[in-house]
Amino acid sequence: MKMKKVFHMVIFLFLVSCGTEIKGEKVGNFTISEDGSIYFKDKKLLRIKKIFFSDYDLKIEENFIVGGFFKKSYTPKKKNEVNIKEKMSFSADGQKLFINTKTDGENSVELEIECDGKELFFGMGMWFDSSISNQKKRFIWVEEGHVGGDDDNPPFPDGEIKTYFPLPFFISNKNYGFLLKSFSPSVFDFCSEEKETLKIILFDSEFSAELYYAPHPLEIVSIYTERTGRPKPVPDWVFSAWIDAIGGSENVRKTAKLIREKGIRADVIWTEDWRGGKKIESLGIYTIGGGTKPSRELYPDFETLAAELKSMGFKFLGYFNSFVLEGDEGWDELIKNNALVKYENGEIVKVSVPESQTAGGVKAGILDLTNEFALNWMKLVMRSAEKYFDGWMADFGEWVPANSKLSDNSTGLKSHNKYPILWQKLQRDFWEEVRPNGDFVFFTRSGYIGTQSLSPVVWPGDQNTSWEKYDGLRSAVVAGISLSFTGVSLYGSDIAGYTSLISPSDKELYIRWTQFGAFSPVMRTHHGTNPDKNWRFDKDDETLALFKFYSEIHEKLKDYLKEYHQKAVEKGFPIIRHILLQNPEYEKFLQSDPECFETEYMLGDYILVAPVVEKGKRERNVFFPSGEWVDIFDSRVYRGPGFFKVQAPLWKIPAFFKKGSIAEKIFSGIYEKCGDYCKAER
């Protein structure tokens, strides 16, 4: 009797191990079945329901009145369903499946993929509403981020969530990643119009995609970065705090001396207005200047200032963008060499940019980065500045109109999303040429496929100096977490936001944003558009003490952050990680508190961070993965997996290390360094 049971068990295990043979076209480790399902070995990943070759009336019109925003619409004129097997070609390499097709003359390819209601879709670049795209429509078009927005107040200008860094790449909880390899605009509708259908529309006649299988989402990110590029090493000083200082030589000196006198742990000063700046009284904002040289009005002794900062142990960062003011130095040469972006009719694209306000309304052209003269001209401009700087903000990259034509004969429609990559490649090539030892950094906001390997640091653009859900502190947290699915390693936002048209930053916002900055890979302040009214790190004694305290925490994190950035260099793993990117097994907890999962994250493997992102809140819900997690301030231990309410008086960010991990020694004695301000329970 016992032998019979053993025999039956052996037969059962044999059948299970063999599995059921999947019928269909075998392509390496993948199988494409008769119904369009794609399997990796015996695991079903997705099912392509239909494919269409379509003609769309696509309209993408710039609205430069408000700067860098685009009105987008698309209407189908013709849709022809075609046979998947006849029109799609497949090839494979290990865990990667390559999918290609080309229309019969139509201008678009449209895919319909099955949604089962249980699948989750993560990533798609840097988004400010959510890291999860379910029930959302993502238009893949690089543009200025929207302004404002919460549940009762739609974002400006058209109620749409916009982003500087969209990406046609998502990761599914079904163990696959999907990359659409195209610079052309596209739309991903994650089951919002039809709950059973994920629709992908590529506005191009040639379709190329890659499907990646891996049992863990971090491994999918690793494959993606293997294919599109991994982050590069950066100098150690990048992991120190960066302090913004503007308003002229004496103000920069004053800030630098204060940092050293008060013992603030910061080794980087960055000066955005080195080419000039002006307060526009009618708007109540401060705008920066343009040109190619230091402003002698603000910085008459610029060269001496730069030398002094370096003698004090500071690295010095500046600012550049790819605009050139009309009539400025180099304008005539650039015109002569066709080195500015033009409309299809040959007219030069001229736009109103921040420098325009400073220059009395003069418009600017956009460097044509497919033009060799433009590249060499910009390198010469940067070379004259590199003698004094160790890097800079490489701003913008989103403004190329769809109806433009570039020097390489590409249209704006097809080159618009590529422009950030061209801008970042120019920066990378320049700095590697002049500083082959790698002692430099630049940071960007616009991005696309490959940004993680070109731009050392990404920041999320221009948040409002507010608590708004989709354009304030919360949005900066969500943006950093959503970027984790793209392989971006070094991320940091403006402390405490940038746009101050209505409400300048106040003390509470500044402190909460400082806390988030300290537990970001890059901690960096910004003066914002209204520096006279915005809060500052030295506005009062308490803010100064807490800023110093959190700069010390960030400094203590330096070796840890360096170690995890090296993992990004080697494997593509990001430093900031969505809870489900690190621990996909906790998906079952998601619906209990979705917002909790949107605004807490892992910093590497062993530090859990849950920033407070709502005004007046003095506690928040925190989800703890399995194991014992120790509060870095009061040493209270929380055992996961599960949710706990954690107290968060103004001085404190909920942050925890895993007991017994390498992170434990980082925070030894940290509470004692905070002083009297950390005893306040308000």
XYZ file of C-alpha atoms in Angstrom:
682
model
C 0.000 0.000 0.000
C 2.796 2.409 0.898
C 4.691 1.519 -2.309
C 1.563 2.320 -4.375
C 1.268 5.797 -2.788
C 4.948 6.474 -3.424
C 4.556 5.390 -7.065
C 1.559 7.699 -7.569
C 3.461 10.605 -5.982
C 6.456 10.047 -8.273
C 4.173 10.041 -11.345
C 2.441 13.239 -10.129
C 5.742 15.045 -9.527
C 6.997 13.913 -12.944
C 3.906 15.320 -14.668
C 4.118 18.593 -12.761
C 7.811 19.006 -13.524
C 7.215 18.381 -17.205
C 4.323 20.837 -17.315
C 1.789 21.140 -20.096
C 3.370 21.796 -23.470
C 2.441 25.219 -24.817
C 1.467 25.024 -28.460
C 2.546 27.809 -30.752
C 5.565 29.421 -32.356
C 8.735 28.718 -30.383
C 11.124 31.655 -30.223
C 14.038 30.845 -27.924
C 12.640 30.536 -24.384
C 9.387 32.156 -25.491
C 6.276 30.763 -27.128
C 3.672 32.766 -29.038
C 0.435 30.792 -28.937
C -2.415 30.750 -31.436
C -4.469 33.248 -29.405
C -1.624 35.787 -29.160
C -0.492 34.791 -25.678
C 3.222 35.105 -24.986
C 4.845 32.632 -22.602
C 8.296 32.488 -21.097
C 8.803 28.745 -20.911
C 5.504 27.687 -19.297
C 4.649 31.044 -17.660
C 2.111 33.230 -19.418
C 3.174 36.877 -19.482
C 0.568 38.639 -21.611
C -1.824 38.193 -24.516
C -1.900 40.415 -27.574
C -5.579 40.530 -28.465
C -5.376 42.598 -31.636
C -3.009 44.647 -33.743
C -4.072 47.470 -36.032
C -2.331 49.402 -38.769
C -4.033 52.772 -38.450
C -4.076 56.303 -39.756
C -4.405 58.904 -37.010
C -4.938 62.620 -37.238
C -2.384 63.614 -34.586
C -2.141 67.217 -33.429
C 0.519 68.424 -31.005
C 0.532 72.203 -30.804
C 2.856 74.257 -28.632
C 1.504 76.909 -26.328
C 4.492 79.114 -25.636
C 2.322 81.773 -24.012
C 2.747 79.796 -20.805
C 5.943 78.094 -21.882
C 6.692 74.537 -22.941
C 3.161 73.128 -22.709
C 1.555 71.285 -25.609
C -2.025 70.625 -26.614
C -2.347 67.036 -27.780
C -5.179 65.289 -29.616
C -5.453 62.234 -31.830
C -8.375 60.981 -33.899
C -8.447 57.705 -35.850
C -9.239 58.086 -39.539
C -8.722 54.448 -40.475
C -8.083 51.264 -38.494
C -7.154 48.015 -40.201
C -6.899 44.927 -38.027
C -4.074 42.709 -39.233
C -2.966 39.178 -38.476
C -0.420 38.999 -35.664
C 1.478 36.040 -37.115
C 1.594 37.504 -40.592
C 2.600 41.025 -39.645
C 4.708 40.641 -36.496
C 8.186 39.175 -36.313
C 9.696 37.772 -33.124
C 13.241 36.947 -32.056
C 14.717 36.187 -28.660
C 17.861 36.269 -26.583
C 17.619 34.567 -23.194
C 15.033 36.470 -21.148
C 14.446 39.071 -23.863
C 11.883 38.885 -26.655
C 12.098 41.338 -29.557
C 8.904 42.312 -31.367
C 8.868 44.175 -34.679
C 6.382 45.207 -37.334
C 5.943 47.797 -40.068
C 2.699 49.106 -41.478
C 1.612 48.914 -45.094
C 1.760 52.683 -45.392
C -0.400 53.685 -42.424
C 1.093 56.201 -39.963
C 0.447 54.335 -36.701
C 0.580 50.933 -35.035
C -1.946 50.044 -32.361
C -1.750 47.112 -29.962
C -4.493 45.798 -27.726
C -3.287 43.691 -24.802
C -5.487 41.774 -22.408
C -6.144 43.234 -18.929
C -7.451 40.810 -16.320
C -8.149 43.271 -13.496
C -5.412 41.867 -11.265
C -2.394 43.085 -13.180
C -0.478 46.134 -11.914
C 1.538 48.404 -14.192
C 4.470 50.307 -12.674
C 6.858 52.925 -14.016
C 6.428 54.816 -17.308
C 9.025 57.389 -16.264
C 8.672 60.226 -13.771
C 5.056 60.881 -12.812
C 3.659 63.125 -10.115
C 0.347 61.438 -9.361
C 1.243 57.769 -8.947
C 3.889 55.123 -9.605
C 1.090 52.817 -10.709
C -0.561 53.543 -14.058
C -3.684 51.393 -13.730
C -6.789 53.200 -15.024
C -4.577 55.988 -16.371
C -3.684 57.215 -19.834
C -0.021 58.153 -20.268
C 0.849 60.305 -23.286
C 4.550 59.848 -24.004
C 5.595 63.367 -24.922
C 8.340 65.262 -23.075
C 7.019 68.620 -21.830
C 6.897 71.075 -18.977
C 5.331 69.677 -15.838
C 1.820 70.876 -15.093
C 1.270 73.597 -12.490
C -0.716 72.905 -9.329
C -3.320 70.255 -8.851
C -5.019 68.230 -6.159
C -8.235 66.231 -5.893
C -10.402 69.380 -6.075
C -8.187 71.510 -8.308
C -7.227 70.185 -11.766
C -3.669 70.905 -12.904
C -2.953 73.919 -15.126
C -3.213 74.439 -18.081
C -5.602 71.714 -19.257
C -6.278 69.442 -16.297
C -3.728 66.896 -17.477
C -0.825 65.440 -15.516
C 2.286 66.306 -17.535
C 5.895 65.295 -17.107
C 9.394 66.236 -18.191
C 10.427 62.580 -18.225
C 7.885 60.156 -19.714
C 9.092 56.716 -20.681
C 7.466 54.066 -22.905
C 8.456 51.338 -20.458
C 6.438 49.616 -17.767
C 6.908 46.708 -15.399
C 4.036 44.334 -14.701
C 3.468 42.330 -11.545
C 3.226 39.356 -13.915
C 7.031 39.266 -14.076
C 7.632 41.109 -17.315
C 8.755 44.493 -18.540
C 7.655 46.075 -21.823
C 9.751 48.676 -23.665
C 8.544 50.477 -26.786
C 11.789 51.476 -28.500
C 10.806 54.656 -30.290
C 11.308 58.396 -29.986
C 7.982 59.001 -31.721
C 5.023 60.015 -29.543
C 2.862 57.241 -28.170
C -0.076 56.652 -25.857
C -0.416 53.924 -23.243
C -3.994 53.509 -22.047
C -3.846 51.220 -19.027
C -7.353 49.825 -19.188
C -9.039 53.194 -18.546
C -11.349 53.305 -21.583
C -11.909 49.548 -21.705
C -11.237 47.768 -18.425
C -10.218 44.561 -20.195
C -7.812 46.175 -22.667
C -4.425 47.867 -22.435
C -4.035 49.963 -25.582
C -0.710 51.109 -26.965
C -0.712 53.526 -29.893
C 2.580 54.412 -31.552
C 2.324 57.311 -33.965
C 4.879 55.844 -36.345
C 4.834 53.283 -39.134
C 7.684 51.241 -37.626
C 7.117 49.433 -34.338
C 9.897 47.909 -32.256
C 9.395 46.607 -28.725
C 11.233 44.489 -26.195
C 9.691 42.160 -23.633
C 11.771 41.153 -20.605
C 11.051 38.259 -18.255
C 12.458 37.967 -14.733
C 11.072 36.474 -11.505
C 11.768 39.708 -9.560
C 11.067 43.313 -10.675
C 14.563 44.509 -9.716
C 15.929 41.984 -12.200
C 13.651 43.474 -14.868
C 15.112 46.916 -14.136
C 18.538 45.321 -14.453
C 17.703 43.927 -17.900
C 16.256 47.278 -18.982
C 19.427 49.132 -17.956
C 21.593 46.448 -19.555
C 19.784 47.250 -22.806
C 19.592 51.055 -22.488
C 22.584 51.966 -20.328
C 23.482 52.013 -16.654
C 24.436 54.900 -14.371
C 28.065 56.012 -14.265
C 30.250 56.574 -11.185
C 30.183 60.035 -9.583
C 32.646 61.770 -7.226
C 32.108 61.393 -3.483
C 31.175 65.057 -2.981
C 27.935 64.540 -4.907
C 26.617 62.805 -1.761
C 27.172 65.903 0.392
C 24.443 68.554 0.716
C 24.232 71.197 -2.039
C 23.307 74.728 -0.950
C 21.850 77.285 -3.344
C 23.275 80.818 -3.160
C 22.313 83.695 -5.469
C 22.049 87.474 -5.533
C 25.650 88.469 -6.142
C 29.173 87.794 -4.938
C 28.719 89.083 -1.403
C 25.577 87.066 -0.803
C 27.267 83.892 -2.042
C 30.247 84.589 0.232
C 27.912 85.223 3.150
C 26.153 81.891 2.569
C 29.419 79.991 2.252
C 30.799 81.505 5.483
C 27.576 80.743 7.347
C 27.726 77.104 6.264
C 31.256 76.753 7.598
C 30.693 78.775 10.788
C 27.561 76.826 11.765
C 29.054 73.445 10.924
C 26.484 72.551 8.276
C 27.638 69.455 6.404
C 27.600 70.806 2.858
C 30.425 70.771 0.325
C 28.617 72.135 -2.722
C 27.482 75.685 -3.509
C 25.415 76.188 -6.624
C 24.637 79.562 -8.153
C 21.864 79.676 -10.731
C 22.088 83.407 -11.515
C 25.819 83.605 -12.335
C 24.899 84.998 -15.791
C 22.553 87.568 -14.269
C 19.256 87.912 -12.459
C 16.452 90.387 -11.947
C 13.388 90.763 -9.781
C 10.278 91.342 -11.891
C 8.239 93.554 -9.577
C 4.995 93.210 -11.552
C 5.085 89.414 -11.186
C 6.809 89.257 -7.823
C 9.367 86.765 -9.112
C 13.119 86.571 -9.601
C 14.330 85.503 -13.053
C 17.801 84.514 -14.149
C 19.850 86.046 -16.951
C 21.147 84.593 -20.193
C 24.317 84.890 -22.209
C 27.613 83.074 -22.158
C 29.599 84.935 -19.487
C 29.336 85.938 -15.812
C 27.181 88.950 -14.980
C 29.560 91.730 -13.986
C 26.668 93.553 -12.356
C 26.000 90.741 -9.883
C 29.406 89.061 -9.918
C 32.053 91.700 -10.697
C 34.740 89.477 -9.150
C 33.352 86.143 -10.308
C 36.754 84.535 -10.853
C 37.929 85.549 -7.374
C 34.696 84.279 -5.831
C 35.097 80.887 -7.506
C 38.657 80.605 -6.198
C 37.578 81.559 -2.666
C 34.838 78.930 -2.623
C 37.281 76.257 -3.696
C 39.758 77.372 -1.023
C 36.947 76.880 1.526
C 36.486 73.294 0.350
C 33.385 73.850 -1.762
C 32.606 72.489 -5.181
C 30.964 75.195 -7.282
C 28.032 74.554 -9.646
C 26.344 76.872 -12.133
C 23.563 76.825 -14.686
C 23.066 76.339 -18.443
C 20.204 75.607 -20.813
C 19.932 75.150 -24.584
C 18.296 78.523 -25.318
C 20.061 81.486 -26.937
C 18.593 84.974 -26.582
C 18.033 86.819 -29.851
C 20.867 89.258 -30.455
C 23.039 87.726 -27.759
C 26.659 86.745 -28.314
C 26.768 83.947 -30.887
C 23.276 84.584 -32.287
C 24.439 85.726 -35.731
C 26.914 82.857 -36.089
C 24.267 80.332 -35.120
C 21.836 81.786 -37.663
C 24.497 81.721 -40.376
C 25.239 78.048 -39.702
C 21.589 76.939 -39.458
C 22.265 75.933 -35.863
C 18.907 76.922 -34.342
C 15.702 74.888 -34.522
C 13.387 76.018 -37.321
C 9.767 75.437 -38.186
C 9.047 73.366 -41.277
C 8.551 76.599 -43.237
C 12.134 77.659 -42.465
C 11.266 80.261 -39.843
C 13.385 80.182 -36.682
C 11.536 78.980 -33.591
C 11.514 81.823 -31.056
C 10.195 81.345 -27.552
C 9.747 83.328 -24.347
C 11.954 81.812 -21.661
C 12.857 82.876 -18.092
C 15.830 84.843 -19.423
C 13.425 86.776 -21.672
C 11.923 88.500 -18.632
C 15.354 89.508 -17.387
C 16.281 90.818 -20.849
C 13.160 92.948 -21.244
C 11.069 90.563 -23.319
C 13.652 89.393 -25.860
C 12.792 85.951 -27.215
C 15.171 83.027 -27.570
C 16.052 80.379 -30.105
C 16.598 76.690 -29.367
C 19.973 75.132 -30.175
C 19.672 72.501 -32.905
C 21.566 69.650 -31.285
C 21.677 67.660 -34.528
C 23.855 70.446 -35.967
C 27.625 70.055 -35.579
C 28.220 73.806 -35.381
C 25.676 74.141 -32.551
C 27.362 71.345 -30.595
C 30.833 72.821 -30.996
C 29.613 76.334 -30.196
C 27.986 75.155 -26.964
C 31.103 73.215 -26.002
C 33.184 76.375 -26.382
C 30.735 78.289 -24.188
C 30.849 75.583 -21.532
C 34.625 75.301 -21.724
C 35.011 78.962 -20.748
C 32.845 78.283 -17.661
C 34.372 74.934 -16.723
C 37.484 76.712 -15.413
C 35.379 77.918 -12.489
C 32.641 75.315 -12.124
C 32.546 71.623 -11.259
C 29.208 71.123 -12.972
C 25.820 72.733 -13.411
C 22.103 72.398 -13.800
C 21.547 71.469 -17.468
C 18.017 72.799 -17.619
C 15.066 72.341 -20.005
C 15.080 70.107 -23.103
C 11.295 69.945 -23.616
C 10.454 72.794 -26.001
C 11.153 71.527 -29.559
C 7.862 71.989 -31.496
C 6.275 69.053 -33.306
C 6.079 71.093 -36.522
C 9.783 71.913 -36.593
C 12.577 70.478 -38.710
C 16.137 69.901 -37.572
C 19.461 69.936 -39.414
C 19.505 66.168 -39.819
C 16.151 66.484 -41.686
C 14.250 64.868 -38.840
C 10.901 66.368 -37.922
C 10.129 67.801 -34.534
C 7.484 65.110 -34.166
C 10.139 62.390 -34.244
C 12.974 64.343 -32.600
C 11.087 66.032 -29.761
C 11.442 63.111 -27.323
C 15.027 62.609 -28.475
C 16.102 66.159 -27.646
C 16.673 65.515 -23.899
C 18.983 62.647 -24.840
C 20.909 64.854 -27.288
C 21.214 67.538 -24.576
C 22.443 65.037 -21.992
C 24.845 63.398 -24.444
C 26.358 66.811 -25.205
C 26.861 67.375 -21.468
C 28.299 63.910 -20.895
C 30.675 64.135 -23.890
C 31.868 67.582 -22.833
C 32.580 66.718 -19.219
C 34.268 63.402 -19.971
C 36.519 65.258 -22.402
C 37.531 68.069 -20.022
C 37.448 66.045 -16.774
C 38.419 62.466 -17.701
C 38.958 61.778 -13.987
C 35.183 62.036 -13.484
C 35.314 64.968 -11.037
C 32.101 66.619 -12.217
C 28.340 66.453 -12.033
C 25.419 67.872 -13.980
C 21.734 67.457 -13.282
C 18.710 67.419 -15.580
C 14.930 67.324 -15.409
C 13.873 66.209 -18.912
C 14.485 62.614 -19.857
C 13.757 59.613 -22.034
C 15.181 56.185 -22.841
C 18.820 56.167 -21.719
C 18.769 59.187 -19.403
C 19.827 57.004 -16.470
C 23.172 56.328 -18.192
C 23.832 59.876 -19.409
C 22.678 62.253 -16.675
C 24.395 61.764 -13.291
C 21.473 63.291 -11.362
C 17.784 63.805 -12.139
C 15.531 66.316 -10.408
C 11.739 66.526 -10.865
C 11.530 70.041 -12.262
C 9.475 72.901 -10.893
C 7.208 71.893 -8.033
C 5.051 74.529 -6.396
C 6.228 75.701 -2.982
C 3.126 74.099 -1.519
C 1.464 70.961 -0.196
C -0.552 70.377 -3.383
C -1.025 66.701 -4.079
C 0.131 66.704 -7.700
C 2.587 69.616 -7.663
C 3.947 70.077 -4.146
C 6.029 68.075 -1.693
C 4.038 64.884 -2.198
C 4.557 65.019 -5.959
C 8.336 65.252 -5.493
C 8.256 62.100 -3.350
C 6.066 60.227 -5.843
C 8.271 61.329 -8.759
C 11.390 59.900 -7.140
C 9.663 56.624 -6.365
C 8.208 56.272 -9.870
C 11.671 56.856 -11.347
C 12.930 53.825 -9.433
C 11.370 51.596 -12.094
C 13.520 53.277 -14.779
C 16.919 52.637 -13.226
C 17.634 56.269 -12.273
C 20.018 56.097 -9.325
C 20.651 59.677 -8.151
C 17.550 61.777 -7.535
C 16.914 64.924 -5.558
C 14.264 67.641 -5.622
C 14.301 71.391 -4.932
C 14.076 72.042 -1.178
C 11.327 73.447 -0.718
C 9.910 73.615 -4.219
C 10.423 76.186 -6.944
C 7.293 77.934 -8.253
C 6.021 80.581 -5.825
C 3.449 82.483 -7.854
C 0.730 82.218 -5.199
C 2.032 80.784 -1.939
C 5.709 81.031 -0.936
C 7.185 78.244 1.149
C 6.727 78.446 4.907
C 8.644 76.981 7.818
C 6.717 73.728 8.118
C 6.998 72.966 4.410
C 10.704 73.790 4.432
C 11.439 71.466 7.332
C 9.417 68.582 5.898
C 11.074 68.994 2.492
C 14.505 69.169 4.140
C 13.806 65.829 5.798
C 12.893 64.252 2.467
C 16.000 65.796 0.895
C 18.242 64.332 3.583
C 16.915 60.856 2.831
C 17.240 61.306 -0.935
C 20.405 60.352 -2.830
C 20.962 64.080 -3.519
C 20.124 66.796 -0.960
C 19.830 70.210 -2.652
C 18.179 73.530 -1.815
C 16.623 76.080 -4.186
C 15.659 79.722 -3.695
C 12.499 79.407 -5.840
C 10.892 82.120 -7.935
C 10.286 84.352 -4.915
C 13.460 84.256 -2.796
C 12.446 87.320 -0.777
C 9.373 85.546 0.624
C 10.329 81.867 0.483
C 11.622 80.231 3.650
C 15.363 79.507 3.876
C 17.562 77.137 5.835
C 18.805 80.088 7.925
C 15.492 81.954 8.306
C 15.346 81.340 12.068
C 17.349 79.486 14.707
C 15.137 76.402 14.775
C 15.191 75.930 11.006
C 18.958 76.399 10.960
C 19.453 73.858 13.754
C 17.215 71.280 12.096
C 18.787 71.848 8.683
C 22.220 71.314 10.217
C 20.957 68.157 11.930
C 19.554 66.702 8.711
C 22.665 67.676 6.744
C 24.602 65.572 9.281
C 22.252 62.653 8.714
C 22.752 62.975 4.962
C 26.512 63.043 5.506
C 26.272 59.892 7.637
C 24.451 58.235 4.734
C 27.296 59.006 2.322
C 29.072 55.636 2.413
C 25.755 53.784 2.274
C 24.595 55.830 -0.729
C 27.956 55.355 -2.451
C 27.684 51.595 -1.986
C 24.197 51.484 -3.478
C 25.109 53.784 -6.345
C 27.870 51.329 -7.184
C 25.207 48.617 -7.368
C 23.340 50.849 -9.814
C 26.513 51.149 -11.885
C 27.044 47.385 -11.887
C 23.492 46.020 -11.998
C 21.161 48.927 -12.663
C 19.406 48.677 -9.293
C 18.122 52.112 -8.149
C 18.823 53.541 -4.690
C 15.239 54.707 -4.064
C 12.848 51.764 -4.420
C 9.086 51.441 -4.372
C 8.083 48.969 -1.671
C 6.762 46.574 -4.328
C 9.910 46.950 -6.427
C 11.905 45.730 -3.448
C 9.275 43.352 -2.024
C 6.678 42.332 -4.649
C 5.268 39.745 -2.258
C 3.545 42.533 -0.288
C 1.144 43.372 -3.095
C -1.642 41.884 -0.960
C -1.288 44.861 1.416
C -1.596 47.503 -1.310
C -5.343 48.032 -1.217
C -5.336 48.457 2.560
C -3.606 51.834 2.166
C -2.602 52.703 -1.435
C -1.430 56.199 -0.456
C 1.001 54.738 2.050
C 2.668 52.781 -0.765
C 2.802 55.929 -2.929
C 4.795 57.989 -0.427
C 7.119 55.622 1.409
C 10.144 53.926 -0.045
C 13.184 51.822 0.569
C 16.564 53.535 0.450
C 18.700 50.613 -0.593
C 17.931 47.316 1.111
C 17.969 48.338 4.756
C 16.499 51.820 5.274
C 12.761 52.552 5.160
C 11.633 56.173 4.708
C 8.099 57.575 5.049
C 8.113 61.383 4.547
C 5.283 63.477 5.962
C 3.686 65.141 2.927
C 0.539 66.744 4.382
C 0.357 70.087 6.155
C -0.226 69.877 9.899
C 0.213 66.107 10.116
C 2.073 64.821 13.152
C 1.705 61.114 12.477
C 1.402 58.874 9.458
C 0.693 55.297 8.510
C 3.787 53.266 7.665
C 3.977 49.816 6.118
C 6.826 47.678 7.426
C 8.197 44.710 5.459
C 9.020 41.532 7.343
C 11.639 41.674 10.048
C 12.382 44.155 12.824
C 12.629 47.844 11.905
C 14.190 50.320 14.331
C 13.162 53.992 14.506
C 16.403 55.919 13.934
C 15.457 58.515 16.572
C 13.847 56.727 19.515
C 14.965 53.130 18.828
C 11.410 51.819 18.965
C 11.151 48.500 17.122
C 8.364 47.668 14.651
C 7.862 44.119 13.458
C 6.514 43.560 9.942
C 4.886 42.790 7.695
C 2.096 45.207 8.522
C 0.972 48.796 9.100
C 1.676 50.960 12.147
C 0.794 54.547 13.035
C 4.055 56.373 13.668
C 4.354 59.674 15.517
C 6.016 62.460 13.514
C 6.379 65.788 15.350
C 7.664 68.560 13.114
C 11.339 67.846 13.758
C 11.043 64.153 12.887
C 10.731 62.157 9.661
C 9.576 58.551 10.072
C 12.733 56.659 9.081
C 13.885 53.191 10.119
C 16.741 50.766 9.645
C 16.510 46.996 9.546
C 17.747 45.545 12.813
C 21.093 43.806 12.496
C 21.811 45.272 9.054
C 24.760 47.341 7.861
C 22.575 50.454 8.271
C 22.434 50.080 12.059
C 25.806 51.723 12.709
C 24.907 54.772 10.571
C 22.402 56.095 13.073
C 24.164 55.328 16.334
C 23.697 58.292 18.693
C 21.928 60.413 16.072
C 19.109 61.566 18.360
C 21.528 63.094 20.860
C 22.937 65.366 18.120
C 19.588 67.022 17.468
C 19.478 69.083 20.648
C 16.544 70.827 22.286
C 14.524 71.257 19.102
C 14.056 67.493 18.864
C 12.316 67.457 22.241
C 9.390 69.511 20.951
C 6.296 67.417 20.381
C 4.485 69.966 18.228
